[in-house]
Coordinates of C-alpha atoms and ligand atoms in Angstrom, one line a residue:
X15 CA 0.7 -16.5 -7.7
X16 CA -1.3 -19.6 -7.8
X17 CA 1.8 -21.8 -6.4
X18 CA 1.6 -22.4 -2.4
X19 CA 5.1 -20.7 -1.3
X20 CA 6.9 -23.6 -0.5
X21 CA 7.1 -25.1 -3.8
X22 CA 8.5 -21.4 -5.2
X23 CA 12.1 -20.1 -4.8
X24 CA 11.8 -17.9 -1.6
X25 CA 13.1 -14.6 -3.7
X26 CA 9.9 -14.6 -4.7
X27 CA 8.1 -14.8 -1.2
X28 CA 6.1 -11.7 -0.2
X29 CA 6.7 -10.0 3.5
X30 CA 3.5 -12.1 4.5
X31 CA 5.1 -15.5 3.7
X32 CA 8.3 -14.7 5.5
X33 CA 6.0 -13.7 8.6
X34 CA 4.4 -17.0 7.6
X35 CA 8.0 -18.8 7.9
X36 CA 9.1 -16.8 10.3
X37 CA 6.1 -17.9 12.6
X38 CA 6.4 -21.5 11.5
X39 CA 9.6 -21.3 13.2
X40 CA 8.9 -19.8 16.2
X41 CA 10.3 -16.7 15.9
X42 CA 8.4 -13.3 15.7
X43 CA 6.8 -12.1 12.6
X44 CA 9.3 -9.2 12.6
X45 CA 12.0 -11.7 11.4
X46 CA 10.2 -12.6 8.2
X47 CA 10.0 -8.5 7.5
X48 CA 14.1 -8.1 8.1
X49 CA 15.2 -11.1 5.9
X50 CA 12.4 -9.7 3.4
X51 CA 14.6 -6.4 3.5
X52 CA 17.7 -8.2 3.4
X53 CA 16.9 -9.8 0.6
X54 CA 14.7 -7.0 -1.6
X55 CA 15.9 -3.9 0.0
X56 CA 19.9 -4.7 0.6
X57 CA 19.8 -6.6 -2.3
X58 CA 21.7 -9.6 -0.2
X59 CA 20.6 -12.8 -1.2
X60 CA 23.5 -14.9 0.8
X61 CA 22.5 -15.9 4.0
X62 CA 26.2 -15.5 5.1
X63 CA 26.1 -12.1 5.0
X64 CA 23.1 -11.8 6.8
X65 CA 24.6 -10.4 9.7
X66 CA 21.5 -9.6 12.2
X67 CA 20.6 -12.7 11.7
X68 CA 22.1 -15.3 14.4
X69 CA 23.4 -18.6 13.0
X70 CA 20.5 -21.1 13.5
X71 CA 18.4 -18.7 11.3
X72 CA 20.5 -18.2 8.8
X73 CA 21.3 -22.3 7.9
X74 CA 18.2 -22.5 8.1
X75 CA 17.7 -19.9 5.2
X76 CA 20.3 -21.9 3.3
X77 CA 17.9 -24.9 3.6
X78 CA 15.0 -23.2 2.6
X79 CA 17.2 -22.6 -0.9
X80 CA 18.0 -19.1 -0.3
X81 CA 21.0 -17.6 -2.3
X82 CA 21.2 -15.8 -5.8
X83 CA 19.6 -17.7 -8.8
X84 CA 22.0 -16.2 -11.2
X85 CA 25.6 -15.6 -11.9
X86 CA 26.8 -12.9 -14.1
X87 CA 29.0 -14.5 -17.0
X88 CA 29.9 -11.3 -18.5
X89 CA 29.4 -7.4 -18.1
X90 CA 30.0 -5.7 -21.5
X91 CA 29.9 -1.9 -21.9
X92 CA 29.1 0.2 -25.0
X93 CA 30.5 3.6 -26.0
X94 CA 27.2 5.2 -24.4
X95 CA 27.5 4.0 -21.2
X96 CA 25.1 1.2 -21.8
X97 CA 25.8 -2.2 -19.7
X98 CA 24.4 -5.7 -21.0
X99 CA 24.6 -7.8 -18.5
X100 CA 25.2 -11.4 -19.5
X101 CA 23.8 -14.0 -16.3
X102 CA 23.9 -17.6 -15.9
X103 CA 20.5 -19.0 -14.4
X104 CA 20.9 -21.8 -11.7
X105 CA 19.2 -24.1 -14.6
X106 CA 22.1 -23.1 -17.0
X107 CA 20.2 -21.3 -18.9
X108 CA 21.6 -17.7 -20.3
X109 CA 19.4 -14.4 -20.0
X110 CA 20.5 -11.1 -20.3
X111 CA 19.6 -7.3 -19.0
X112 CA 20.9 -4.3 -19.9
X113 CA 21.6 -1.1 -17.6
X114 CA 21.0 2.2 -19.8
X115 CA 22.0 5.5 -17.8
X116 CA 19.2 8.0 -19.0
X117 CA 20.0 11.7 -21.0
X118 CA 16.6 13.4 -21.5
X119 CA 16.6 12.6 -24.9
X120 CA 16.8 8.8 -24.3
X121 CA 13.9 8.6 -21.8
X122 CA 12.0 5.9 -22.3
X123 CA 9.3 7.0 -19.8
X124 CA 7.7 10.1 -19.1
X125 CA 9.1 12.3 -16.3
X126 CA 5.7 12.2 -13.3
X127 CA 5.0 16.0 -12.6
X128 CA 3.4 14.4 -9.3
X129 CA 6.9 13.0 -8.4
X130 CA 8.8 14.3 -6.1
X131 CA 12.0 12.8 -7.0
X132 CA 11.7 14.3 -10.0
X133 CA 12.5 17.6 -8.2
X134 CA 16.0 19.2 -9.4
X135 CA 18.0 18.4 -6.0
X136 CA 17.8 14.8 -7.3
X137 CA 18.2 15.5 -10.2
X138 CA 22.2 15.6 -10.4
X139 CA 22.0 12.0 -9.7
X140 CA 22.5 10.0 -13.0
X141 CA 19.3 8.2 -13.6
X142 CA 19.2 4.4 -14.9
X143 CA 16.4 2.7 -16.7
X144 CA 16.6 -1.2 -16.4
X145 CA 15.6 -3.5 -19.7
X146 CA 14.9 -6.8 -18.0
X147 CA 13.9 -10.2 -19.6
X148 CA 11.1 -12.5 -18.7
X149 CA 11.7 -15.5 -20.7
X150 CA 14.7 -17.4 -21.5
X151 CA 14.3 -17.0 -25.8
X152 CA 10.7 -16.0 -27.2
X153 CA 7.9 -17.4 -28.7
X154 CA 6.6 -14.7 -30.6
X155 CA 8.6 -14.8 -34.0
X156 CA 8.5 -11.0 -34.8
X157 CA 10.5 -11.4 -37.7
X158 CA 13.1 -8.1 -36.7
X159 CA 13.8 -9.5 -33.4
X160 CA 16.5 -11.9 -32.5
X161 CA 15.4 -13.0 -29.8
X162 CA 12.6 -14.8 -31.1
X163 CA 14.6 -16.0 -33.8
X164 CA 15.4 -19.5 -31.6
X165 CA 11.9 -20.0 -30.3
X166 CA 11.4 -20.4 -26.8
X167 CA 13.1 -22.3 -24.3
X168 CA 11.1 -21.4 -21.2
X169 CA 9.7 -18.9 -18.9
X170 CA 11.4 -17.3 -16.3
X171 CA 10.4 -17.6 -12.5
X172 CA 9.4 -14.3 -10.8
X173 CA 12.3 -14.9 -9.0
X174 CA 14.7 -15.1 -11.6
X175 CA 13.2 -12.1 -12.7
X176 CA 13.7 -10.1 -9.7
X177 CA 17.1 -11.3 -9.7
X178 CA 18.0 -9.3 -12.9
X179 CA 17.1 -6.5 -10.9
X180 CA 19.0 -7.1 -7.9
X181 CA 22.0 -8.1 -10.0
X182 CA 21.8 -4.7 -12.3
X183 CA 21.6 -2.7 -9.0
X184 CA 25.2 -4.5 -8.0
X185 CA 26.6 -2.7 -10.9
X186 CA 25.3 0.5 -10.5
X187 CA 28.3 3.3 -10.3
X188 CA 28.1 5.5 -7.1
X189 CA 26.0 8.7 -9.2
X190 CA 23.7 6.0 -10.6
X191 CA 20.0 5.6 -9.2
X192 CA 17.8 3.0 -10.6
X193 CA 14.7 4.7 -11.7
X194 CA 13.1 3.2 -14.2
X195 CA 12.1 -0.7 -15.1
X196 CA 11.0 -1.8 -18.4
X197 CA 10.1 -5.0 -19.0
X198 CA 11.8 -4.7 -22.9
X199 CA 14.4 -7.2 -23.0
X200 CA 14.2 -10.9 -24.1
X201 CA 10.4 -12.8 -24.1
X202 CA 7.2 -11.6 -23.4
X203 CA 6.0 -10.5 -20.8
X204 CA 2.2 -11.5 -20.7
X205 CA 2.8 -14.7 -22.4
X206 CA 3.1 -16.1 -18.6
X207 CA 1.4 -13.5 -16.5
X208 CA 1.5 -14.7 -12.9
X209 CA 5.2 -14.8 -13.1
X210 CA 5.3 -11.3 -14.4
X211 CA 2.8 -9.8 -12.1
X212 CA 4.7 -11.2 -8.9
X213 CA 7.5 -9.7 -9.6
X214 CA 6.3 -6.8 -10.3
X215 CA 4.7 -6.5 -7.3
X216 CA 7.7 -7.5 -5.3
X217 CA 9.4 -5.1 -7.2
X218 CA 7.1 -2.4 -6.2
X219 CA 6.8 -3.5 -2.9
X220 CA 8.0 -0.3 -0.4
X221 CA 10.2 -2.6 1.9
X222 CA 12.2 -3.7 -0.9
X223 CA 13.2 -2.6 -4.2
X224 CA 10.7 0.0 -4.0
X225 CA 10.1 1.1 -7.7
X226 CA 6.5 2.4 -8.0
X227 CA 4.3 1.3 -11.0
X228 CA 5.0 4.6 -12.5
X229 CA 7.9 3.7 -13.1
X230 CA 7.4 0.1 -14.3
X231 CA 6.2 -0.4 -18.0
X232 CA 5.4 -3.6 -19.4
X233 CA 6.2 -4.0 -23.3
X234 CA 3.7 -6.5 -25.0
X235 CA 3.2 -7.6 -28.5
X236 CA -0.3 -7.5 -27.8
X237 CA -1.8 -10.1 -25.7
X238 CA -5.0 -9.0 -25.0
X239 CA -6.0 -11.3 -22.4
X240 CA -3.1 -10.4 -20.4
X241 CA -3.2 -6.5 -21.2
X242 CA -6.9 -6.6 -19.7
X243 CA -5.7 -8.6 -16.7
X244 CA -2.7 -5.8 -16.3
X245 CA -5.4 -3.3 -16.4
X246 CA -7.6 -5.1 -13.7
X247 CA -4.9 -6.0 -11.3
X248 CA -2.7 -3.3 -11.3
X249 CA -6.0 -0.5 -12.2
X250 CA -3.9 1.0 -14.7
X251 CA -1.0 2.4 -13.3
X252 CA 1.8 0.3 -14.7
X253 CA 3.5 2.0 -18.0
X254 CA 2.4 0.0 -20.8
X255 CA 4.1 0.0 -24.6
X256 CA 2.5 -1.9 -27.4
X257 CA 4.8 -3.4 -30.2
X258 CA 2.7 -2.2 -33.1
X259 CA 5.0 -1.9 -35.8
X260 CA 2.3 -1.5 -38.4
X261 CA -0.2 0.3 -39.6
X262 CA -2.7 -1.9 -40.7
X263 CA -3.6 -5.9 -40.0
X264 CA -2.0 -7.2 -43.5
X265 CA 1.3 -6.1 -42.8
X266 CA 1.1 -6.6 -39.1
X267 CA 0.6 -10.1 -39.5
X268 CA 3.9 -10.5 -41.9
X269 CA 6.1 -9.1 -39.5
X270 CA 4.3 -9.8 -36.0
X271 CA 2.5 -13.1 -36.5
X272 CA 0.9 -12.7 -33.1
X273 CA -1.4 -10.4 -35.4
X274 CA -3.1 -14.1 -36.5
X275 CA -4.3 -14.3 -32.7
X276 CA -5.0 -10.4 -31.7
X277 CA -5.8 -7.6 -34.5
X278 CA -5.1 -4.0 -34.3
X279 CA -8.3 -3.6 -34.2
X280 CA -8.7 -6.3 -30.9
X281 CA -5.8 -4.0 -29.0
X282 CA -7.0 -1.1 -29.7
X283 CA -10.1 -1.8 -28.0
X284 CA -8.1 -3.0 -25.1
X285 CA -6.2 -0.2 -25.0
X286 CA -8.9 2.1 -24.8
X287 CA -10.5 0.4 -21.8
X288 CA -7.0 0.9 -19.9
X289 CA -7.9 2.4 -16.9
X290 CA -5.6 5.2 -17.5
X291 CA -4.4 7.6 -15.1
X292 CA -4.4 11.1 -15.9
X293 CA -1.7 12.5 -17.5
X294 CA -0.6 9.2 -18.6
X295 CA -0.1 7.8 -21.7
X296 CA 0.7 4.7 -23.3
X297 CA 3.3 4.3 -25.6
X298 CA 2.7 2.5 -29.2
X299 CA 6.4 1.3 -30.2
X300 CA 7.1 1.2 -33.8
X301 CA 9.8 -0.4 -35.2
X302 CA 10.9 1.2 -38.7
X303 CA 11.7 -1.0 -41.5
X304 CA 13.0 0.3 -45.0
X305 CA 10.5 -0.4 -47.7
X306 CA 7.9 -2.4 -45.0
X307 CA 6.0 -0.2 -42.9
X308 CA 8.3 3.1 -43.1
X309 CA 6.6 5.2 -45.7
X310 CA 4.2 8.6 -45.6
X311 CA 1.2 7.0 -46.1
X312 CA 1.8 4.3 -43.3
X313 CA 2.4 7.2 -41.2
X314 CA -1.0 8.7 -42.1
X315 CA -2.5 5.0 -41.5
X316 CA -0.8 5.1 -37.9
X317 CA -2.1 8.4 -37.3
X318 CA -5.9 7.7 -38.1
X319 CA -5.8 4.3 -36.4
X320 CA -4.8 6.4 -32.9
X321 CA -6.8 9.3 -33.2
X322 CA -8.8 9.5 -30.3
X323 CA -6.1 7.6 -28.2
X324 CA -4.0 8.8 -25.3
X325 CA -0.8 7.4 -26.8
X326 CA 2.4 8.6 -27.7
X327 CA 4.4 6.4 -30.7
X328 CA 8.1 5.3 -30.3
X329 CA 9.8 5.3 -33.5
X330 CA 12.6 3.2 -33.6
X331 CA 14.3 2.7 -36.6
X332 CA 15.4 -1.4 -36.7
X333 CA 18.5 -2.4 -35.0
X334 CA 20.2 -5.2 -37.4
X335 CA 20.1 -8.8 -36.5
X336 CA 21.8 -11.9 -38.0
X337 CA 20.0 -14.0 -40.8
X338 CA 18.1 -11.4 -41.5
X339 CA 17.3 -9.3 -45.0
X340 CA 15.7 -6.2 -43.4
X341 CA 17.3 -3.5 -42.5
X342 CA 16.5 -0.2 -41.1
X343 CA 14.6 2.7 -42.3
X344 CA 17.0 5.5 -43.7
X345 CA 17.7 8.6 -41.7
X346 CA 15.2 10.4 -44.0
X347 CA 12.3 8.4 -44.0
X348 CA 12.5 7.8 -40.1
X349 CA 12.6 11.6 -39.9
X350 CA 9.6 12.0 -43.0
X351 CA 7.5 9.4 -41.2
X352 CA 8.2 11.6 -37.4
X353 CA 7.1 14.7 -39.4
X354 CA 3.9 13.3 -40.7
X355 CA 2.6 12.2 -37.2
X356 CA 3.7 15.2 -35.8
X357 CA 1.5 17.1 -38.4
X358 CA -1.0 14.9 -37.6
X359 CA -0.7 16.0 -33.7
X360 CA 0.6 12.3 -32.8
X361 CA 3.1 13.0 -30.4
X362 CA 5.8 11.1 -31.1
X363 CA 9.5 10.3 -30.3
X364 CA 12.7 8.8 -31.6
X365 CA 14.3 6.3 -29.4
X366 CA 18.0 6.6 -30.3
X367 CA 20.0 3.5 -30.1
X368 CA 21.7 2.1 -27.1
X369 CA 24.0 -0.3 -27.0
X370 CA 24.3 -1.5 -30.3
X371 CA 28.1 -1.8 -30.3
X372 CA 27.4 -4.4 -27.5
X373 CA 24.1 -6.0 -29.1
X374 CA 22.5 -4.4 -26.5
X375 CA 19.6 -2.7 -28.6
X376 CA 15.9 -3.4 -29.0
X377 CA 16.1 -6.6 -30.5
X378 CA 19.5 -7.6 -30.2
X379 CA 19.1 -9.8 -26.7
X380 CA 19.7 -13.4 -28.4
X381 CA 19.7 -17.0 -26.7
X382 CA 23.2 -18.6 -27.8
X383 CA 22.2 -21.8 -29.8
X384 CA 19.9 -24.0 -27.8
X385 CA 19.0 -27.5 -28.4
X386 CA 16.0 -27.9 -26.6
X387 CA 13.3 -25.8 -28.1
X388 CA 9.8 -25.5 -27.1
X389 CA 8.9 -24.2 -30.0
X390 CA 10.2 -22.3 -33.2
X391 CA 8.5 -19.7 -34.7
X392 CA 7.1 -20.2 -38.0
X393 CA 8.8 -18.8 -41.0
X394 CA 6.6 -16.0 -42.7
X395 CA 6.1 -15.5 -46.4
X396 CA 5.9 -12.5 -48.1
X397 CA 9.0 -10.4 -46.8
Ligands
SAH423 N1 7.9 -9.0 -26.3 C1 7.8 -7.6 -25.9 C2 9.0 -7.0 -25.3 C3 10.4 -7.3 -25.9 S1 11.0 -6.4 -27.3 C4 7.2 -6.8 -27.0 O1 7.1 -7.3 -28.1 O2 7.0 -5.6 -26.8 C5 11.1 -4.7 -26.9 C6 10.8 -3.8 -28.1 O3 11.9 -3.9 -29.0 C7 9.6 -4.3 -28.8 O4 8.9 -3.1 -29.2 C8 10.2 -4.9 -30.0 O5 9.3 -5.0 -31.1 C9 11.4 -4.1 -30.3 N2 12.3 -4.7 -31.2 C10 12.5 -6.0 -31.4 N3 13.5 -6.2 -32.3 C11 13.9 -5.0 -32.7 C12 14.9 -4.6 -33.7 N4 15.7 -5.5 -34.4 N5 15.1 -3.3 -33.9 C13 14.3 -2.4 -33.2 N6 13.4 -2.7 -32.3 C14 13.2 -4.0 -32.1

């Protein structure tokens, strides 16, 4: 956000710089506000096809750099219904993002009661939750996750972000409404905050895409720094979800070496200052691994370490990767480990898998080979 908007890709211009432009120009600020709409709302990003526009306009929108940042490669569906959609960035880099149509027992985020398009008239339309990605690879190393498994190449723009969304919306089927954004797919999110939080507030902007922060949740590993920015700048009302995965800090830090930097303990207390609305809560994801941090006694761990907290854990048992050894938690122990949190009155939930036949799960979002790495993540002993 720091950037002065001519140096960044106009996609990620807010209505005031387009009534900026526009009045650099010498047209009326009103201009700025329809190209804004064209562009967010219409989900047109060719000048071409900007037909209101008269000619001199839009050349000079093609100037500027307008036009999509992305081309979709590749579109593969699974069984469920789940899309991953494979795009080409202008740099040549590859990200992906993957469409899921929502069921109620796949819902991610938890219906508003304050909503009214939660009422039933709306309700026959299929809903759609988005998984987009915020950096090209990831520099986290969770050892369960491919897409850290190459390290990170680089960040994404906010632009390039918000062009995942108006991409996924372009392959949307008539019945489908995009309700839901999470910010779940490859990278992390907070590792370069000002990136994320200007697309999300484009994203949530009323004259464009128009998805409120209810329905925006931002998946971290645990940054606190950024969490506690989240908190401040958006007071709370984003959906967060916290990768815990563990139970305690010594096998935390074996499977999510981010752990080194943040502790449980550290996130915790960041979660609890989360400016929470009410009826909100935030979800813990938990990632189930046979024999690592899947048994009864890890469950009463999780338990006591949230007591107190307005949280409601994810299980999900581990999607397989390539390369690695661990595998995921048996139907029985996922189901044990559910039973002891609910006895514990942790509400919790089983995210069932989406996508997998495509590689579309939790997880499974990889980088194809690259060459030039940032950084690789450090290999881990003890598992
Ligand atoms: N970096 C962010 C968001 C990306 S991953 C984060 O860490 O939260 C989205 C979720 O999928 C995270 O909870 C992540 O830990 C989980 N995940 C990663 N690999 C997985 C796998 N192989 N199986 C199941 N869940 C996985």
């Amino acid at each position: 956000m720091s950037n002065p908007p001519d140096v960044r890709h106009p996609l990620s211009w807010q209505p005031e710089e387009w009534a900026a432009y526009a009045q650099s120009i010498g047209e009326p600020t009103f201009r700025g506000a329809q190209i804004f709409r064209w562009l967010h709302h219409q989900g047109v990003t060719e000048p071409a096809q900007m037909t209101n526009l008269k000619l001199s306009l839009r050349e000079g929108l093609s100037a500027l750099g307008v036009g999509d940042p992305l081309r979709v490669v590749e579109c593969r569906r699974a069984a469920d219904g789940t899309r991953k959609i494979l795009c080409e960035l202008s740099s040549g880099d590859r990200i992906e993002c993957v469409v899921i149509p929502m069921t109620r027992d796949t819902e991610m985020v938890d219906p508003d009661p304050e909503d009214v398009d939660d009422e039933p008239a709306v309700a026959t339309r299929q809903r759609v939750t988005l998984c987009i990605s915020t950096q090209v690879g990831c520099a986290m190393g969770c050892v369960f996750c491919a897409s850290g498994k190459s390290g990170l190449r680089r960040g994404l723009k906010a632009h390039e972000i918000i062009a995942q969304v108006l991409t996924a919306k372009r392959h949307l089927e008539p019945n489908e409404w995009l309700r839901n954004i999470v910010f779940m797919g490859m990278g992390e999110p907070l590792h370069h905050y000002d990136e994320t939080a200007l697309a999300i507030r484009l994203i949530m902007n009323p004259e464009g895409i128009a998805i409120g922060p209810r329905r925006i949740t931002v998946s971290t590993v645990g940054l606190v720094p950024g969490i506690k920015k989240l908190a401040h700048d958006f007071q709370g009302k984003l959906g967060l979800a916290i990768s815990l995965h563990a139970p305690n800090d010594e096998i935390r830090s074996k499977i999510v070496p981010m752990n080194e930097r943040y502790s449980i303990d550290d996130i915790l207390a960041a979660l609890r200052a989360y400016p929470l609305p009410k009826r909100r809560r935030i979800t813990i994801e938990y990632t189930l691994i046979q024999g690592v941090n899947d048994s009864p006694e890890h469950a009463q761990q999780l338990a006591r370490l949230l007591r107190g907290l307005r949280v409601k854990v994810n299980l999900i048992p581990m999607n397989s990767i390539i390369d690695s050894t661990l595998t995921a938690s048996s139907v029985e122990r996922v189901d044990r480990f559910a039973q002891v949190l609910s006895d514990a009155r942790v509400s919790c939930s089983q995210r069932k898998r989406r996508g997998d036949d495509v590689a579309a799960a939790c997880g499974q979002l990889a980088l194809a080979p690259a060459s030039s790495l940032v950084r690789a993540p450090q290999p881990l002993r003890g598992l």
